[in-house]
Short mmCIF file of C-alpha atoms in Angstrom, two decimals:
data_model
loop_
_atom_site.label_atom_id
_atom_site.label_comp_id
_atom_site.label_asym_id
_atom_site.label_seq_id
_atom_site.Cartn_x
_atom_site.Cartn_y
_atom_site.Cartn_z
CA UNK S 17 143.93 -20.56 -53.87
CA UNK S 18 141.86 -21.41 -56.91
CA UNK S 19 143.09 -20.38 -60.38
CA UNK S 20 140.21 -20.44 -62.86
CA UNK S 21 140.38 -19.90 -66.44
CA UNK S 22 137.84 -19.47 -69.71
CA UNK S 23 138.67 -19.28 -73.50
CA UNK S 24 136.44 -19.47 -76.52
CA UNK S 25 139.24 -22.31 -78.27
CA UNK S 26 137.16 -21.69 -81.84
CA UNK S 27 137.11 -25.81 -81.82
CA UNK S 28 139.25 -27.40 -79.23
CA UNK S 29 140.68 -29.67 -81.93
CA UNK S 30 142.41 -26.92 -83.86
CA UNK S 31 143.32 -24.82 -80.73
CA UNK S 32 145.28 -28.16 -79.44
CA UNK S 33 146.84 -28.47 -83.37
CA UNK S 34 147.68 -24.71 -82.92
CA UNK S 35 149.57 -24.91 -79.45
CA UNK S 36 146.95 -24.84 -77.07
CA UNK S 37 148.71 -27.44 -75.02
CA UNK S 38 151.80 -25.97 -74.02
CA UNK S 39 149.39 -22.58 -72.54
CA UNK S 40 147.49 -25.16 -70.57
CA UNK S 41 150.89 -26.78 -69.63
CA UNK S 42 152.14 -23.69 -67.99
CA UNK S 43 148.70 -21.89 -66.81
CA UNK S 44 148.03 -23.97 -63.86
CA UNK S 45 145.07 -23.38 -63.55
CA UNK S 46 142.24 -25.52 -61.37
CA UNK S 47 139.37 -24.76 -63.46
CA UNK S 48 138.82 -24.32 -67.21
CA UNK S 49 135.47 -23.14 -68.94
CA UNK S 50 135.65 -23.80 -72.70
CA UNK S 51 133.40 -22.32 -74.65
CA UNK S 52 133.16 -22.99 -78.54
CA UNK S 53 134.06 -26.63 -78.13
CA UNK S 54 132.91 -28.03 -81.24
CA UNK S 55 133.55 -31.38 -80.49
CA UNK S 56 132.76 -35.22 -78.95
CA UNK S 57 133.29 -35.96 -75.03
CA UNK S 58 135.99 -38.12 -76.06
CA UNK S 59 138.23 -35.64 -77.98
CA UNK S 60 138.09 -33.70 -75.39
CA UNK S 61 139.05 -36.53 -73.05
CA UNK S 62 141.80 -37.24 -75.39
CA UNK S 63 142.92 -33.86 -75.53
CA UNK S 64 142.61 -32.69 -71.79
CA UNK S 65 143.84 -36.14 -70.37
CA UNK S 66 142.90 -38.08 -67.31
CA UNK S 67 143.84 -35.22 -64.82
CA UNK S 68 140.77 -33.47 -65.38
CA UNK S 69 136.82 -34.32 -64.57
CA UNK S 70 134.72 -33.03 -67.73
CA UNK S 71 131.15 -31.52 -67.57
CA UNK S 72 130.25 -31.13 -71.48
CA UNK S 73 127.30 -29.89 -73.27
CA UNK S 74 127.31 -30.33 -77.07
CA UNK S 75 125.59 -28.31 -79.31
CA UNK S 76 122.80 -31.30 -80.88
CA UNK S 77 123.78 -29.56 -84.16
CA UNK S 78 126.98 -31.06 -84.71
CA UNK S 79 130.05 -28.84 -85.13
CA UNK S 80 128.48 -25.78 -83.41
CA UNK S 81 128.79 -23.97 -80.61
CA UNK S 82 129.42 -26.42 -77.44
CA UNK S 83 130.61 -26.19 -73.74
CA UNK S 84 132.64 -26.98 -71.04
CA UNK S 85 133.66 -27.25 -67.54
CA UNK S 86 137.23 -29.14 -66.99
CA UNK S 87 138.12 -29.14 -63.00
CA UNK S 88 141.12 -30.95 -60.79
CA UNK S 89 137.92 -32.01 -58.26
CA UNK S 90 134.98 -34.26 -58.48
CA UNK S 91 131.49 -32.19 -59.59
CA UNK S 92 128.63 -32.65 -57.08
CA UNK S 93 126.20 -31.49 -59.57
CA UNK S 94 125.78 -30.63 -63.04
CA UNK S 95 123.25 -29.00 -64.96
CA UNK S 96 122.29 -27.72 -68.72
CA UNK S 97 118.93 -26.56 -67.94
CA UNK S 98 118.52 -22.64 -68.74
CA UNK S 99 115.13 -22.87 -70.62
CA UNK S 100 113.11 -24.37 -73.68
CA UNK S 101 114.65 -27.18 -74.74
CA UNK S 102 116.20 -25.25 -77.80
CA UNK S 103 118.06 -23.36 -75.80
CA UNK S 104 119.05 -26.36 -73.27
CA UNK S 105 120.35 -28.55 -76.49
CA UNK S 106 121.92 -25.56 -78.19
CA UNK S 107 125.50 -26.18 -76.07
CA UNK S 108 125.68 -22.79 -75.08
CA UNK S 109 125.31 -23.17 -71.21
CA UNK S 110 126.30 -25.59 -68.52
CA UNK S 111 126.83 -25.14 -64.69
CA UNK S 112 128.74 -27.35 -62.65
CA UNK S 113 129.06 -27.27 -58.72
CA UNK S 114 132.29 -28.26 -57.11
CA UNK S 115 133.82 -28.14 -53.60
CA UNK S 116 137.03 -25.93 -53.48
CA UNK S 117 139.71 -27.64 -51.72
CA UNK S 118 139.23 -24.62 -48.95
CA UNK S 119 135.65 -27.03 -48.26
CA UNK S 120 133.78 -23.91 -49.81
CA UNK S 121 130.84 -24.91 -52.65
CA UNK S 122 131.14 -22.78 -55.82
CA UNK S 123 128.95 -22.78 -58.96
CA UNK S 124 131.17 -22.31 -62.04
CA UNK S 125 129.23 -21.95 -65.09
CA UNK S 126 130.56 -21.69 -68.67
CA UNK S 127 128.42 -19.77 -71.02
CA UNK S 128 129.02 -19.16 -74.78
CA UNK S 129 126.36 -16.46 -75.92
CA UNK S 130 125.17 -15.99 -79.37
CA UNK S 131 127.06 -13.80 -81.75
CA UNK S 132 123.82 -12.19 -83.18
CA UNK S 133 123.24 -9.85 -86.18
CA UNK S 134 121.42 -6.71 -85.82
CA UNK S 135 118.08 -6.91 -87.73
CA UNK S 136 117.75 -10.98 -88.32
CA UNK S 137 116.30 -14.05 -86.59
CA UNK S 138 120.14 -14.41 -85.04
CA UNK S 139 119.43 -11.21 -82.69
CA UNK S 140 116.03 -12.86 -82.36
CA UNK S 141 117.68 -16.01 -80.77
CA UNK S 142 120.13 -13.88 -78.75
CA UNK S 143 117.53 -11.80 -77.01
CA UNK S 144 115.73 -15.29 -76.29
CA UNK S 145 118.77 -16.59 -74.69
CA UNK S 146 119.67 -13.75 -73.27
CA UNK S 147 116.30 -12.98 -71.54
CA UNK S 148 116.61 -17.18 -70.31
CA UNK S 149 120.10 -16.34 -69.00
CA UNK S 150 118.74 -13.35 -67.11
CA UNK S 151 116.56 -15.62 -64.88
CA UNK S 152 119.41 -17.38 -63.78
CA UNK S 153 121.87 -14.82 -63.41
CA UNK S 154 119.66 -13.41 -60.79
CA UNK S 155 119.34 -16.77 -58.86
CA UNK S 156 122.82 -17.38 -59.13
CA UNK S 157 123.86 -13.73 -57.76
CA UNK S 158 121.58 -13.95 -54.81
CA UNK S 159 122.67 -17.51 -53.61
CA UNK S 160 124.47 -17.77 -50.58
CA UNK S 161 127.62 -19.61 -52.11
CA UNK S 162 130.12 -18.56 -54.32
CA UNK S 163 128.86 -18.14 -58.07
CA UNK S 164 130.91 -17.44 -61.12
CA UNK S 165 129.71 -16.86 -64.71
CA UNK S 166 132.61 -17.22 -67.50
CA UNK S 167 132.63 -17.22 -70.75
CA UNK S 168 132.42 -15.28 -74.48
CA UNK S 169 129.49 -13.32 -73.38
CA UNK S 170 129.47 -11.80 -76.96
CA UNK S 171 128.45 -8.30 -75.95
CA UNK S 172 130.75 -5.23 -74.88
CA UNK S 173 129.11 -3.34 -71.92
CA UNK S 174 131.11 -0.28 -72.49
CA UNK S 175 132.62 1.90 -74.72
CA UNK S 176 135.80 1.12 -72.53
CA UNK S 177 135.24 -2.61 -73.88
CA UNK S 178 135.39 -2.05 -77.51
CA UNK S 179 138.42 -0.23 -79.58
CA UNK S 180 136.34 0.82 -82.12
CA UNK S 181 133.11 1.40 -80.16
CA UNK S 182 132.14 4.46 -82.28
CA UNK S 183 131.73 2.12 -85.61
CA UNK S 184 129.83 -0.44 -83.65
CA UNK S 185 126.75 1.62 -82.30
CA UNK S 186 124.25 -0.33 -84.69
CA UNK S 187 125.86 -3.81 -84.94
CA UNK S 188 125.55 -7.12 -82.52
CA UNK S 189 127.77 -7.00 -79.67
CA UNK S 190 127.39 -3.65 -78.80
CA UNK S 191 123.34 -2.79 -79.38
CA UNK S 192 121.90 -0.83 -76.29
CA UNK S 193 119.32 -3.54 -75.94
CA UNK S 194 121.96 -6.11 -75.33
CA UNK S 195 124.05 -3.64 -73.06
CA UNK S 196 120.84 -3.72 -71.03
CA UNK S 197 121.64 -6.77 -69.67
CA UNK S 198 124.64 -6.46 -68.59
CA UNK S 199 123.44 -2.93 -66.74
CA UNK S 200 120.89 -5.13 -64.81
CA UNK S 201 123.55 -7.68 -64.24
CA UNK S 202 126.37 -5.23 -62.99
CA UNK S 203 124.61 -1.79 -62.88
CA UNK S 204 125.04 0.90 -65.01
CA UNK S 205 128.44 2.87 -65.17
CA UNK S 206 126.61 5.81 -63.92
CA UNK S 207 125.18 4.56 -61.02
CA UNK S 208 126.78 4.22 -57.45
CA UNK S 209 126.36 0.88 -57.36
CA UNK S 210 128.46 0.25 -60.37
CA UNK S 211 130.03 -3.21 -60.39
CA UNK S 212 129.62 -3.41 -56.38
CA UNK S 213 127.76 -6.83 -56.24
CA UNK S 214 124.60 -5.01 -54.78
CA UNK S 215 121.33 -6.21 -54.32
CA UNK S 216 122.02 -9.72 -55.74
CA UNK S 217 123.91 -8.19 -59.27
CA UNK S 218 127.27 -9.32 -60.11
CA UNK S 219 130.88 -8.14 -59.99
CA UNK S 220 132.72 -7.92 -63.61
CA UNK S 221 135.90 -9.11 -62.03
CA UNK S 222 138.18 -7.77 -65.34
CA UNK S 223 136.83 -4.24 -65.12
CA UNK S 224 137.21 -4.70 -61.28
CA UNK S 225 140.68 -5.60 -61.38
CA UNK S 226 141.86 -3.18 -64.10
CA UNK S 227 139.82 -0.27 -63.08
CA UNK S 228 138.82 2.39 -65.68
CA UNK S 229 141.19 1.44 -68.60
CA UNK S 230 140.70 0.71 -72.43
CA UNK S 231 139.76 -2.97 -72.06
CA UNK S 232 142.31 -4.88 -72.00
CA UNK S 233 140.45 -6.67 -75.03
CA UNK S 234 140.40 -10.77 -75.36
CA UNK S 235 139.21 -10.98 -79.02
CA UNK S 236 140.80 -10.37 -82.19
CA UNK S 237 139.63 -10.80 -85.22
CA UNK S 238 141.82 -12.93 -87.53
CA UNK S 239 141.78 -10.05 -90.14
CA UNK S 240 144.34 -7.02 -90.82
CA UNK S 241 145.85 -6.28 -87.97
CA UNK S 242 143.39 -5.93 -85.38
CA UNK S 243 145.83 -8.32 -83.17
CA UNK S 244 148.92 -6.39 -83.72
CA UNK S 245 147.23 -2.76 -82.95
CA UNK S 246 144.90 -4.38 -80.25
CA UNK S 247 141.62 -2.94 -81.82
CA UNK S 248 139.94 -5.99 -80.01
CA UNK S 249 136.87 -6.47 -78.10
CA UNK S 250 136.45 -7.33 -74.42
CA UNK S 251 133.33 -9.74 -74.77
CA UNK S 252 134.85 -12.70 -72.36
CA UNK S 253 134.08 -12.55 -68.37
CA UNK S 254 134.48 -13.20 -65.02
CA UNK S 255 131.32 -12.48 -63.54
CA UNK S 256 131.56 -13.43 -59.42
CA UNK S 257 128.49 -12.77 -57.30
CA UNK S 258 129.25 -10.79 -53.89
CA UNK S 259 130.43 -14.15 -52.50
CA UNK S 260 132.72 -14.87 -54.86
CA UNK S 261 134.02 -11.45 -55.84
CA UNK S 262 135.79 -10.41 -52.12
CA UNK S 263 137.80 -13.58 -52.44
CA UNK S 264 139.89 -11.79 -55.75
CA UNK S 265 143.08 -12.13 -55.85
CA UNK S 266 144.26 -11.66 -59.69
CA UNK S 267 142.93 -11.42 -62.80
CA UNK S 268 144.72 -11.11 -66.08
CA UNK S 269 144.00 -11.74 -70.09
CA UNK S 270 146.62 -14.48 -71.36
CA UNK S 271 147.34 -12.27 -74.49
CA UNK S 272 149.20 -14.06 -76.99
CA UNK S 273 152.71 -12.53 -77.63
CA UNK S 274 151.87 -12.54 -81.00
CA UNK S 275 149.87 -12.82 -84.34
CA UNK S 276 151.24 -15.91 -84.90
CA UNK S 277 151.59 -17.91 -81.73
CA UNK S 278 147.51 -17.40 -81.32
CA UNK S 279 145.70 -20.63 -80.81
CA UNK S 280 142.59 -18.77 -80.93
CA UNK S 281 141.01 -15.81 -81.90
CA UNK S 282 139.77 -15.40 -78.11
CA UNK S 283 142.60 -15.16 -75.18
CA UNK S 284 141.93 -16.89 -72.48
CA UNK S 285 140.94 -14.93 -69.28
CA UNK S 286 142.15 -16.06 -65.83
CA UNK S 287 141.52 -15.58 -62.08
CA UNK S 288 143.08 -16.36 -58.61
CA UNK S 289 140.77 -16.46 -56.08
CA UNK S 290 141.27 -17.21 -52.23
CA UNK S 291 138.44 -19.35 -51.72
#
């Protein structure tokens, strides 16, 4: 079995000063996608510890964005490479192939997509990274191996993913030209191949698992009481190709227990898989 796990931290350095440490103590997981890093290679070699092998792709601007792939294995390959070289410096994507200890290669990827802002050159650089990330996703869903695409995806496919989806028709995260993306990635709620894995797409392995349910939601924001009445968003994923996605075993969000045991305003999202 291989337990995977991805969290936006919001800066590693404060999520470990929150409590971050004692979640990873008793997670167990094999494989952790960070996204959000906001940090050197060495804090997070500092922080993590010598039990892990880090793949890490700073943002070049310096405290932004940033990722991560942390696994118990050695990496046969790593990569950064999703585009222009804007997009390949902005830490926002890195892939990293491992070896499962079942001898089966897998492509883990963490991915931290742009927030955006309806109307302004930030939606502009979404739908640029977006469109880049499209090309890949459909490489990655058609390969023969195992693929898997984690990470604060930043957009809410359905109204099922959003608590207040009604309010968010016009803003980023929710726009029908983002949602697009995800249709051509999964398939579109309507159709009968819906989250099947067909034709080289990809399996949403949270909506898989939990079937037709209100999210459950991994982001909060810090305000009011979004936390305590769970109006969150579900914007963090699991996305297996067909390969992958048979080999489910379970899949859960790490919720917090409360407001103020949160180490982040992301939980993280984790998955068993026999493989």
């Amino acid at each position: 079995m291989l337990r995977v796990a991805s969290v936006n931290v919001n800066g590693v350095r404060a999520a470990f000063r929150k409590g971050m440490q004692p979640w990873l103590d008793q997670a167990e997981v094999d494989v952790l996608a960070l996204q959000e890093v906001r940090a050197e290679r060495e804090d997070l070699e500092a922080l993590l510890g010598d039990d892990w092998v880090i793949a890490h792709d700073p943002a070049t601007a310096k405290g932004r964005a940033g990722v991560a792939v942390a696994t118990r294995q050695a990496h046969r390959e790593v990569s950064v490479e999703l585009g222009p070289k804007a997009l390949d410096t902005a830490g926002r994507w890195i892939e990293v192939d491992i070896t499962t200890p079942s001898g089966n290669p897998l492509t883990i990827v963490s991915c931290y997509v742009h927030s955006g802002e309806a109307g302004t050159p930030k939606q502009d650089a979404k739908y640029e990274f977006l469109k880049h990330m499209d090309t890949r996703m459909g490489q990655l869903g058609g390969q023969a191996s195992g693929a898997l695409v984690m990470g604060d995806l930043n957009v809410g496919h359905r109204t099922l993913d959003i608590k207040n989806w009604k309010g968010n028709l016009k803003n980023a995260g929710f726009l029908p030209e983002e949602r697009a993306y995800f249709d051509a990635w999964i398939g579109h709620e309507e159709s009968e191949q819906y989250n099947k894995g067909a034709a080289g797409r990809f399996v949403d392995i949270g909506r898989a698992f939990h079937g037709e349910v209100e999210g459950p939601y991994s982001w909060w924001s810090w305000r009011g009481k979004a936390f305590d009445n769970d109006a969150g968003w579900r914007i963090d994923y699991h996305l297996a190709n067909t390969r992958l996605a048979g080999a489910l075993l379970n899949y859960r969000v790490d919720r917090a227990p409360s407001y103020d045991t949160r180490w982040s305003d992301h939980a993280p999202v984790i998955a068993d898989y026999d493989i």
